[in-house]
């Protein structure tokens, strides 16, 4: 789960990283009050879970409380890369001398973390990483050893950061371990004109698998999530949105993963991952179908089931009952194999829905679904 900047800064502050004073609001009037409390001159920042807010006009300086209200009114409701701004953070402005970039990111391939740091932080970091990779230091961090003061000094030196930033690097690593983060990024980490080191922006991705260990409530709905994924999550489905045109439903994560590959092998692109698991209740099938059919990109749907403990006729019953509650608007290709496959196929044949076709092999079914998607 990605955090908002204002949530990230709370974690930073809790671990002793200095952040500017700030408050969050969804009201322009209140932004004026906050600006008054913070001394008049403020920075108004859009709270959206995407970067590049500065360039999109979502980070603005306001000279006084009245300007803060006006600026907040402009930024609230704005669309930044498909994210609607519901809240702004009103922060005490700082006078920047230099901007740095620091982050820790999980490196799955290496089985560890990677510290990425640069003395040239700020809004241009992606361009700098692409055009002058030597300006960005990448230092592996062994999670079992963590970031000791020696390690922090090594990272700071490799990136050309002032030695004093080592303390922030150590505390930032504490954020990673204490909060079970997959990514912690500060861009920019700044040195102010009066010599203080402050985290001016923060991006944190927490590991959802560690949710049970966190005492902090994830109180803000993840409005950055895809609406289809949100609808699927509300129905308790194991669904991931992808960007193709063939909807996929299967039983068992492994089978569904292979189905995605086979669809791709047939020259089509899967529209989603959806594992309905072991059970085959009509409700789960109906919920899955309705989420997939509500995806405008979907042109055909492939149901790929291998009957094991759950027999194919039970799955077929589920599909037939789902067809009573969900209006099928796109062709559905069903492949049933394994336990009670013949009985399952007979159940679907008996239903004889004009948009439902059966193909007995996985390759054949994927090919047919791809063909139907292209024809649509
Ligand atoms: P992002 O564009 O989404 O990464 O948003 P940031 O919070 O990083 O802000 C973008 C840029 O705005 C920063 O790199 C700074 O240069 C500038 N900025 C943000 N807050 C302040 C501030 O308090 N004072 C000054 N002078 N510049 C700021
Ligand atoms: Mn930033």
CSV table of C-alpha atoms and ligand atoms in Angstrom, one decimal:
chain,number,residue,atom,x,y,z
A,1,UNK,CA,0.0,0.0,0.0
A,2,UNK,CA,1.3,3.4,-0.9
A,3,UNK,CA,1.0,6.2,1.6
A,4,UNK,CA,0.1,9.8,1.1
A,5,UNK,CA,2.9,12.3,1.6
A,6,UNK,CA,1.4,13.5,4.9
A,7,UNK,CA,1.3,9.9,6.2
A,8,UNK,CA,4.9,9.3,5.1
A,9,UNK,CA,6.0,12.5,6.9
A,10,UNK,CA,4.3,11.3,10.1
A,11,UNK,CA,6.4,8.1,9.9
A,12,UNK,CA,9.5,10.1,9.2
A,13,UNK,CA,8.8,12.4,12.2
A,14,UNK,CA,8.1,9.4,14.4
A,15,UNK,CA,11.6,8.1,13.6
A,16,UNK,CA,13.3,11.4,14.3
A,17,UNK,CA,13.7,12.7,10.7
A,18,UNK,CA,13.0,16.5,10.7
A,19,UNK,CA,10.1,17.5,8.5
A,20,UNK,CA,8.6,21.0,8.0
A,21,UNK,CA,5.6,21.8,10.2
A,22,UNK,CA,2.4,21.1,8.3
A,23,UNK,CA,-1.3,20.3,8.5
A,24,UNK,CA,-3.7,18.6,6.1
A,25,UNK,CA,-7.2,19.7,5.1
A,26,UNK,CA,-9.9,19.2,2.4
A,27,UNK,CA,-11.1,22.8,2.8
A,28,UNK,CA,-9.7,25.9,1.2
A,29,UNK,CA,-11.0,28.0,4.1
A,30,UNK,CA,-9.2,25.9,6.6
A,31,UNK,CA,-6.0,26.2,4.5
A,32,UNK,CA,-6.2,29.9,5.3
A,33,UNK,CA,-6.4,29.2,9.0
A,34,UNK,CA,-3.5,26.7,8.9
A,35,UNK,CA,-1.4,29.3,7.0
A,36,UNK,CA,-2.2,31.8,9.7
A,37,UNK,CA,-1.1,29.4,12.4
A,38,UNK,CA,2.1,28.6,10.4
A,39,UNK,CA,3.1,32.3,10.1
A,40,UNK,CA,1.4,33.4,6.9
A,41,UNK,CA,3.7,32.3,4.1
A,42,UNK,CA,3.2,28.6,3.2
A,43,UNK,CA,3.6,25.9,0.6
A,44,UNK,CA,0.3,24.3,-0.5
A,45,UNK,CA,0.7,20.7,-1.7
A,46,UNK,CA,-1.7,18.3,-3.4
A,47,UNK,CA,-2.0,15.0,-1.6
A,48,UNK,CA,-2.1,12.4,-4.3
A,49,UNK,CA,-0.4,9.1,-4.6
A,50,UNK,CA,1.7,10.0,-7.6
A,51,UNK,CA,4.9,11.9,-8.1
A,52,UNK,CA,5.5,14.9,-10.3
A,53,UNK,CA,3.0,17.0,-8.4
A,54,UNK,CA,5.3,20.1,-8.6
A,55,UNK,CA,5.3,20.0,-12.4
A,56,UNK,CA,1.6,19.4,-12.6
A,57,UNK,CA,1.0,22.6,-10.6
A,58,UNK,CA,0.1,20.7,-7.4
A,59,UNK,CA,2.8,22.3,-5.3
A,60,UNK,CA,2.6,26.1,-4.9
A,61,UNK,CA,4.0,28.8,-2.7
A,62,UNK,CA,1.4,31.2,-1.1
A,63,UNK,CA,2.6,34.5,0.3
A,64,UNK,CA,-0.1,34.9,2.9
A,65,UNK,CA,-3.2,33.2,4.3
A,66,UNK,CA,-5.5,34.7,1.7
A,67,UNK,CA,-3.3,33.5,-1.1
A,68,UNK,CA,-3.2,30.1,0.7
A,69,UNK,CA,-6.9,29.8,0.5
A,70,UNK,CA,-7.0,30.8,-3.2
A,71,UNK,CA,-4.2,28.4,-4.0
A,72,UNK,CA,-5.9,25.6,-2.0
A,73,UNK,CA,-9.1,26.2,-3.9
A,74,UNK,CA,-7.2,25.9,-7.2
A,75,UNK,CA,-5.4,22.7,-6.2
A,76,UNK,CA,-8.4,20.9,-4.5
A,77,UNK,CA,-10.3,18.9,-7.1
A,78,UNK,CA,-7.4,19.1,-9.6
A,79,UNK,CA,-6.6,16.0,-11.6
A,80,UNK,CA,-3.0,14.9,-11.4
A,81,UNK,CA,-2.2,11.9,-13.7
A,82,UNK,CA,-5.7,10.5,-13.1
A,83,UNK,CA,-5.6,11.2,-9.4
A,84,UNK,CA,-8.2,13.6,-8.0
A,85,UNK,CA,-6.9,15.9,-5.3
A,86,UNK,CA,-9.1,15.5,-2.2
A,87,UNK,CA,-6.8,17.0,0.3
A,88,UNK,CA,-3.9,19.5,0.5
A,89,UNK,CA,-1.1,19.7,2.9
A,90,UNK,CA,-0.3,23.3,4.0
A,91,UNK,CA,3.4,23.4,5.1
A,92,UNK,CA,5.8,25.9,6.5
A,93,UNK,CA,8.0,26.9,3.6
A,94,UNK,CA,11.8,26.3,3.8
A,95,UNK,CA,14.6,28.2,2.0
A,96,UNK,CA,16.4,25.5,0.1
A,97,UNK,CA,20.2,25.6,-0.4
A,98,UNK,CA,20.5,22.1,-1.9
A,99,UNK,CA,18.2,19.3,-2.9
A,100,UNK,CA,19.2,15.6,-2.5
A,101,UNK,CA,17.6,12.3,-3.3
A,102,UNK,CA,17.7,9.3,-0.9
A,103,UNK,CA,15.7,6.1,-1.0
A,104,UNK,CA,15.7,2.4,0.1
A,105,UNK,CA,13.9,0.0,-2.2
A,106,UNK,CA,13.4,-3.7,-2.0
A,107,UNK,CA,15.6,-5.5,-4.5
A,108,UNK,CA,13.8,-8.8,-4.9
A,109,UNK,CA,16.3,-10.3,-7.3
A,110,UNK,CA,19.2,-9.6,-4.9
A,111,UNK,CA,17.2,-10.7,-1.8
A,112,UNK,CA,18.0,-7.4,-0.2
A,113,UNK,CA,17.5,-3.7,-0.3
A,114,UNK,CA,19.1,-1.1,-2.5
A,115,UNK,CA,20.1,2.4,-1.2
A,116,UNK,CA,19.7,4.9,-4.1
A,117,UNK,CA,21.1,8.3,-3.4
A,118,UNK,CA,22.1,11.4,-5.3
A,119,UNK,CA,23.4,14.9,-4.6
A,120,UNK,CA,21.1,16.1,-7.4
A,121,UNK,CA,17.7,15.5,-6.0
A,122,UNK,CA,14.5,17.4,-6.8
A,123,UNK,CA,12.0,17.1,-9.6
A,124,UNK,CA,14.5,16.1,-12.3
A,125,UNK,CA,15.8,12.9,-10.6
A,126,UNK,CA,14.3,10.5,-13.3
A,127,UNK,CA,16.0,12.4,-16.1
A,128,UNK,CA,19.3,12.5,-14.2
A,129,UNK,CA,19.2,8.8,-13.5
A,130,UNK,CA,18.6,8.2,-17.3
A,131,UNK,CA,21.1,10.7,-18.7
A,132,UNK,CA,23.9,10.7,-16.1
A,133,UNK,CA,23.6,7.4,-14.1
A,134,UNK,CA,27.0,8.1,-12.5
A,135,UNK,CA,25.3,10.9,-10.6
A,136,UNK,CA,23.1,8.4,-8.8
A,137,UNK,CA,24.7,6.0,-6.3
A,138,UNK,CA,23.3,2.5,-5.9
A,139,UNK,CA,24.5,0.7,-2.8
A,140,UNK,CA,23.2,-2.8,-1.8
A,141,UNK,CA,22.0,-3.0,1.8
A,142,UNK,CA,22.1,-6.4,3.5
A,143,UNK,CA,18.9,-6.4,5.5
A,144,UNK,CA,20.4,-8.7,8.2
A,145,UNK,CA,23.1,-6.1,8.8
A,146,UNK,CA,21.0,-3.0,8.2
A,147,UNK,CA,22.3,0.5,7.9
A,148,UNK,CA,25.0,1.0,10.5
A,149,UNK,CA,26.8,4.4,10.8
A,150,UNK,CA,29.6,2.9,8.6
A,151,UNK,CA,27.1,1.9,5.9
A,152,UNK,CA,25.3,5.3,6.1
A,153,UNK,CA,28.7,7.0,5.7
A,154,UNK,CA,29.4,4.8,2.7
A,155,UNK,CA,26.1,5.7,1.0
A,156,UNK,CA,26.5,9.4,1.7
A,157,UNK,CA,30.0,9.4,0.3
A,158,UNK,CA,29.2,7.4,-2.8
A,159,UNK,CA,26.4,9.9,-3.6
A,160,UNK,CA,28.4,13.0,-2.6
A,161,UNK,CA,25.9,13.9,0.1
A,162,UNK,CA,27.1,16.0,3.1
A,163,UNK,CA,28.3,13.7,5.9
A,164,UNK,CA,25.5,15.1,8.1
A,165,UNK,CA,22.9,13.3,6.0
A,166,UNK,CA,24.2,9.9,7.4
A,167,UNK,CA,22.0,10.4,10.4
A,168,UNK,CA,18.9,10.7,8.2
A,169,UNK,CA,20.0,7.5,6.2
A,170,UNK,CA,20.1,5.6,9.5
A,171,UNK,CA,16.7,6.8,10.6
A,172,UNK,CA,15.2,6.2,7.2
A,173,UNK,CA,16.4,2.6,7.4
A,174,UNK,CA,14.6,2.4,10.8
A,175,UNK,CA,11.4,3.4,8.9
A,176,UNK,CA,12.0,0.5,6.5
A,177,UNK,CA,12.4,-2.1,9.2
A,178,UNK,CA,10.0,-0.8,11.8
A,179,UNK,CA,7.2,-0.2,9.4
A,180,UNK,CA,7.8,-3.1,7.0
A,181,UNK,CA,8.3,-0.9,4.0
A,182,UNK,CA,9.1,-2.0,0.5
A,183,UNK,CA,10.1,1.5,-0.5
A,184,UNK,CA,11.0,4.7,1.4
A,185,UNK,CA,11.9,7.7,-0.7
A,186,UNK,CA,12.8,11.2,0.2
A,187,UNK,CA,12.9,13.6,-2.7
A,188,UNK,CA,14.0,16.2,-2.0
A,189,UNK,CA,15.9,15.8,1.2
A,190,UNK,CA,17.1,19.4,1.6
A,191,UNK,CA,19.8,21.4,3.2
A,192,UNK,CA,18.2,24.7,4.1
A,193,UNK,CA,20.0,28.0,3.7
A,194,UNK,CA,20.4,28.0,7.5
A,195,UNK,CA,22.1,24.6,7.4
A,196,UNK,CA,19.3,22.3,8.6
A,197,UNK,CA,18.6,18.9,6.9
A,198,UNK,CA,14.9,18.3,6.3
A,199,UNK,CA,12.7,15.8,4.5
A,200,UNK,CA,10.6,17.9,2.2
A,201,UNK,CA,8.7,15.1,0.4
A,202,UNK,CA,8.1,11.5,1.2
A,203,UNK,CA,7.0,8.4,-0.6
A,204,UNK,CA,6.4,5.2,1.3
A,205,UNK,CA,5.1,1.8,0.2
A,206,UNK,CA,4.2,-0.5,3.0
A,207,UNK,CA,4.3,-4.3,2.6
A,208,UNK,CA,0.6,-5.4,2.7
A,209,UNK,CA,1.7,-8.9,3.8
A,210,UNK,CA,2.8,-7.3,7.1
A,211,UNK,CA,-0.5,-5.6,7.7
A,212,UNK,CA,-1.3,-7.9,10.6
A,213,UNK,CA,1.9,-6.7,12.4
A,214,UNK,CA,1.0,-3.0,12.3
A,215,UNK,CA,-0.9,-1.4,15.1
A,216,UNK,CA,-1.4,1.8,13.1
A,217,UNK,CA,-4.8,1.7,11.4
A,218,UNK,CA,-4.9,2.0,7.6
A,219,UNK,CA,-7.6,4.5,8.1
A,220,UNK,CA,-7.6,6.2,4.7
A,221,UNK,CA,-9.2,4.3,1.9
A,222,UNK,CA,-6.8,3.6,-0.9
A,223,UNK,CA,-8.4,5.9,-3.5
A,224,UNK,CA,-5.4,5.4,-5.8
A,225,UNK,CA,-6.5,1.7,-6.3
A,226,UNK,CA,-8.0,0.8,-9.7
A,227,UNK,CA,-11.8,1.1,-9.4
A,228,UNK,CA,-12.2,-2.5,-10.7
A,229,UNK,CA,-9.7,-3.8,-8.1
A,230,UNK,CA,-11.6,-1.9,-5.5
A,231,UNK,CA,-14.9,-3.4,-6.6
A,232,UNK,CA,-13.3,-6.9,-6.6
A,233,UNK,CA,-11.7,-6.3,-3.2
A,234,UNK,CA,-15.1,-5.3,-1.8
A,235,UNK,CA,-16.4,-8.7,-2.9
A,236,UNK,CA,-13.4,-10.5,-1.5
A,237,UNK,CA,-12.1,-11.6,-4.9
A,238,UNK,CA,-8.5,-12.4,-5.6
A,239,UNK,CA,-8.3,-10.0,-8.7
A,240,UNK,CA,-5.6,-8.0,-10.3
A,241,UNK,CA,-6.4,-5.7,-13.2
A,242,UNK,CA,-4.1,-6.0,-16.2
A,243,UNK,CA,-4.3,-4.0,-19.4
A,244,UNK,CA,-5.5,-6.5,-22.1
A,245,UNK,CA,-8.8,-7.5,-23.6
A,246,UNK,CA,-9.4,-11.2,-22.6
A,247,UNK,CA,-11.0,-11.6,-19.1
A,248,UNK,CA,-9.6,-14.6,-17.3
A,249,UNK,CA,-11.1,-16.7,-14.5
A,250,UNK,CA,-9.5,-19.8,-13.2
A,251,UNK,CA,-9.1,-22.0,-10.1
A,252,UNK,CA,-5.8,-21.9,-8.4
A,253,UNK,CA,-3.2,-19.1,-8.7
A,254,UNK,CA,-0.8,-21.4,-10.7
A,255,UNK,CA,-3.4,-22.3,-13.3
A,256,UNK,CA,-4.5,-18.7,-13.6
A,257,UNK,CA,-0.9,-17.6,-14.1
A,258,UNK,CA,-0.3,-20.2,-16.8
A,259,UNK,CA,-3.6,-19.1,-18.4
A,260,UNK,CA,-2.3,-15.6,-18.7
A,261,UNK,CA,0.8,-16.9,-20.4
A,262,UNK,CA,-1.2,-19.0,-22.8
A,263,UNK,CA,-3.5,-16.1,-23.7
A,264,UNK,CA,-0.4,-14.0,-24.4
A,265,UNK,CA,1.0,-16.8,-26.4
A,266,UNK,CA,-2.1,-16.7,-28.6
A,267,UNK,CA,-1.4,-13.1,-29.5
A,268,UNK,CA,-4.0,-11.6,-27.1
A,269,UNK,CA,-3.5,-9.8,-23.8
A,270,UNK,CA,-5.2,-10.9,-20.5
A,271,UNK,CA,-7.4,-8.2,-19.0
A,272,UNK,CA,-7.0,-9.5,-15.5
A,273,UNK,CA,-5.9,-12.1,-13.0
A,274,UNK,CA,-8.8,-13.7,-11.1
A,275,UNK,CA,-8.4,-16.8,-9.0
A,276,UNK,CA,-11.7,-18.2,-7.7
A,277,UNK,CA,-9.8,-20.7,-5.6
A,278,UNK,CA,-11.0,-24.1,-4.5
A,279,UNK,CA,-14.7,-23.5,-3.9
A,280,UNK,CA,-16.9,-22.8,-6.9
A,281,UNK,CA,-19.9,-21.1,-5.4
A,282,UNK,CA,-22.3,-19.4,-7.9
A,283,UNK,CA,-21.8,-16.2,-5.9
A,284,UNK,CA,-18.0,-16.1,-6.5
A,285,UNK,CA,-18.5,-16.9,-10.1
A,286,UNK,CA,-21.2,-14.3,-10.5
A,287,UNK,CA,-19.1,-11.7,-8.6
A,288,UNK,CA,-16.1,-12.5,-10.7
A,289,UNK,CA,-18.0,-12.3,-14.0
A,290,UNK,CA,-19.7,-9.0,-13.1
A,291,UNK,CA,-16.3,-7.4,-12.2
A,292,UNK,CA,-14.8,-8.6,-15.4
A,293,UNK,CA,-17.7,-7.7,-17.6
A,294,UNK,CA,-17.8,-4.2,-16.1
A,295,UNK,CA,-14.2,-3.7,-17.5
A,296,UNK,CA,-14.8,-1.8,-20.8
A,297,UNK,CA,-11.5,-3.2,-22.2
A,298,UNK,CA,-12.8,-6.8,-22.0
A,299,UNK,CA,-13.9,-8.3,-25.3
A,300,UNK,CA,-14.1,-12.0,-24.4
A,301,UNK,CA,-13.9,-14.0,-21.2
A,302,UNK,CA,-12.0,-17.3,-20.6
A,303,UNK,CA,-12.9,-19.6,-17.8
A,304,UNK,CA,-10.2,-22.2,-17.3
A,305,UNK,CA,-10.9,-24.8,-14.6
A,306,UNK,CA,-9.2,-27.9,-13.7
A,307,UNK,CA,-11.4,-30.0,-11.4
A,308,UNK,CA,-9.6,-31.4,-8.4
A,309,UNK,CA,-11.2,-31.5,-5.0
A,310,UNK,CA,-13.8,-29.2,-6.5
A,311,UNK,CA,-15.5,-31.2,-9.3
A,312,UNK,CA,-16.2,-29.6,-12.8
A,313,UNK,CA,-19.9,-30.2,-12.5
A,314,UNK,CA,-20.0,-28.1,-9.3
A,315,UNK,CA,-18.1,-25.3,-11.2
A,316,UNK,CA,-20.5,-25.7,-14.1
A,317,UNK,CA,-23.5,-25.3,-11.8
A,318,UNK,CA,-21.9,-22.2,-10.4
A,319,UNK,CA,-21.5,-20.8,-13.9
A,320,UNK,CA,-25.1,-21.6,-14.8
A,321,UNK,CA,-26.5,-20.0,-11.7
A,322,UNK,CA,-24.2,-17.0,-12.2
A,323,UNK,CA,-25.7,-16.6,-15.7
A,324,UNK,CA,-29.1,-16.1,-14.0
A,325,UNK,CA,-27.9,-13.1,-12.0
A,326,UNK,CA,-25.3,-11.5,-14.4
A,327,UNK,CA,-26.3,-10.5,-17.9
A,328,UNK,CA,-23.6,-11.9,-20.1
A,329,UNK,CA,-22.6,-9.2,-22.6
A,330,UNK,CA,-19.5,-10.7,-24.1
A,331,UNK,CA,-18.6,-14.1,-25.3
A,332,UNK,CA,-17.5,-16.6,-22.7
A,333,UNK,CA,-15.2,-19.5,-23.5
A,334,UNK,CA,-15.2,-22.3,-20.9
A,335,UNK,CA,-12.6,-25.1,-20.6
A,336,UNK,CA,-13.4,-27.7,-18.0
A,337,UNK,CA,-11.0,-30.6,-17.4
A,338,UNK,CA,-10.2,-33.0,-14.6
A,339,UNK,CA,-12.6,-34.4,-12.0
A,340,UNK,CA,-16.1,-34.8,-13.5
A,341,UNK,CA,-15.3,-32.9,-16.6
A,342,UNK,CA,-17.9,-34.8,-18.8
A,343,UNK,CA,-20.7,-34.1,-16.3
A,344,UNK,CA,-19.6,-30.4,-16.1
A,345,UNK,CA,-19.6,-30.0,-19.9
A,346,UNK,CA,-23.1,-31.6,-20.0
A,347,UNK,CA,-24.4,-29.1,-17.5
A,348,UNK,CA,-23.2,-26.2,-19.7
A,349,UNK,CA,-24.5,-27.8,-22.9
A,350,UNK,CA,-27.9,-28.2,-21.3
A,351,UNK,CA,-27.9,-24.5,-20.4
A,352,UNK,CA,-27.1,-23.7,-24.1
A,353,UNK,CA,-26.4,-20.0,-23.6
A,354,UNK,CA,-25.8,-18.4,-27.0
A,355,UNK,CA,-22.7,-16.5,-25.8
A,356,UNK,CA,-21.1,-19.5,-24.0
A,357,UNK,CA,-18.8,-21.9,-25.9
A,358,UNK,CA,-16.9,-24.8,-24.6
A,359,UNK,CA,-13.4,-25.9,-25.7
A,360,UNK,CA,-11.8,-28.9,-24.1
A,361,UNK,CA,-8.2,-27.9,-24.1
A,362,UNK,CA,-6.5,-25.0,-22.4
A,363,UNK,CA,-4.6,-24.0,-25.6
A,364,UNK,CA,-7.7,-24.3,-27.8
A,365,UNK,CA,-9.8,-22.3,-25.3
A,366,UNK,CA,-7.3,-19.5,-25.1
A,367,UNK,CA,-7.0,-19.4,-28.9
A,368,UNK,CA,-10.7,-19.2,-29.2
A,369,UNK,CA,-11.0,-16.5,-26.6
A,370,UNK,CA,-8.2,-14.5,-28.3
A,371,UNK,CA,-10.0,-14.9,-31.7
A,372,UNK,CA,-13.3,-13.7,-30.2
A,373,UNK,CA,-11.6,-10.7,-28.6
A,374,UNK,CA,-10.1,-9.7,-31.9
A,375,UNK,CA,-13.4,-10.2,-33.8
A,376,UNK,CA,-15.3,-8.1,-31.3
B,1,LIG,P1,6.7,16.3,-6.2
B,1,LIG,O1,6.8,17.2,-7.4
B,1,LIG,O2,5.4,15.5,-6.3
B,1,LIG,O3,7.9,15.4,-6.0
B,1,LIG,O4,6.6,17.2,-5.0
B,1,LIG,P2,7.7,17.8,-4.0
B,1,LIG,O5,7.1,17.9,-2.6
B,1,LIG,O6,9.0,17.1,-4.1
B,1,LIG,O7,7.9,19.3,-4.4
B,1,LIG,C1,8.4,19.6,-5.7
B,1,LIG,C2,9.5,20.7,-5.6
B,1,LIG,O8,8.9,21.9,-5.0
B,1,LIG,C3,10.6,20.4,-4.7
B,1,LIG,O9,11.6,19.6,-5.3
B,1,LIG,C4,11.1,21.7,-4.3
B,1,LIG,O10,12.0,22.2,-5.2
B,1,LIG,C5,9.8,22.6,-4.3
B,1,LIG,N1,9.4,22.8,-2.9
B,1,LIG,C6,8.5,22.0,-2.2
B,1,LIG,N2,8.4,22.5,-0.9
B,1,LIG,C7,9.1,23.7,-0.9
B,1,LIG,C8,9.4,24.7,0.1
B,1,LIG,O11,9.0,24.6,1.2
B,1,LIG,N3,10.2,25.7,-0.3
B,1,LIG,C9,10.8,25.8,-1.5
B,1,LIG,N4,11.6,26.8,-1.8
B,1,LIG,N5,10.5,24.9,-2.5
B,1,LIG,C10,9.7,23.8,-2.2
B,2,LIG,MN1,9.3,15.1,-4.7
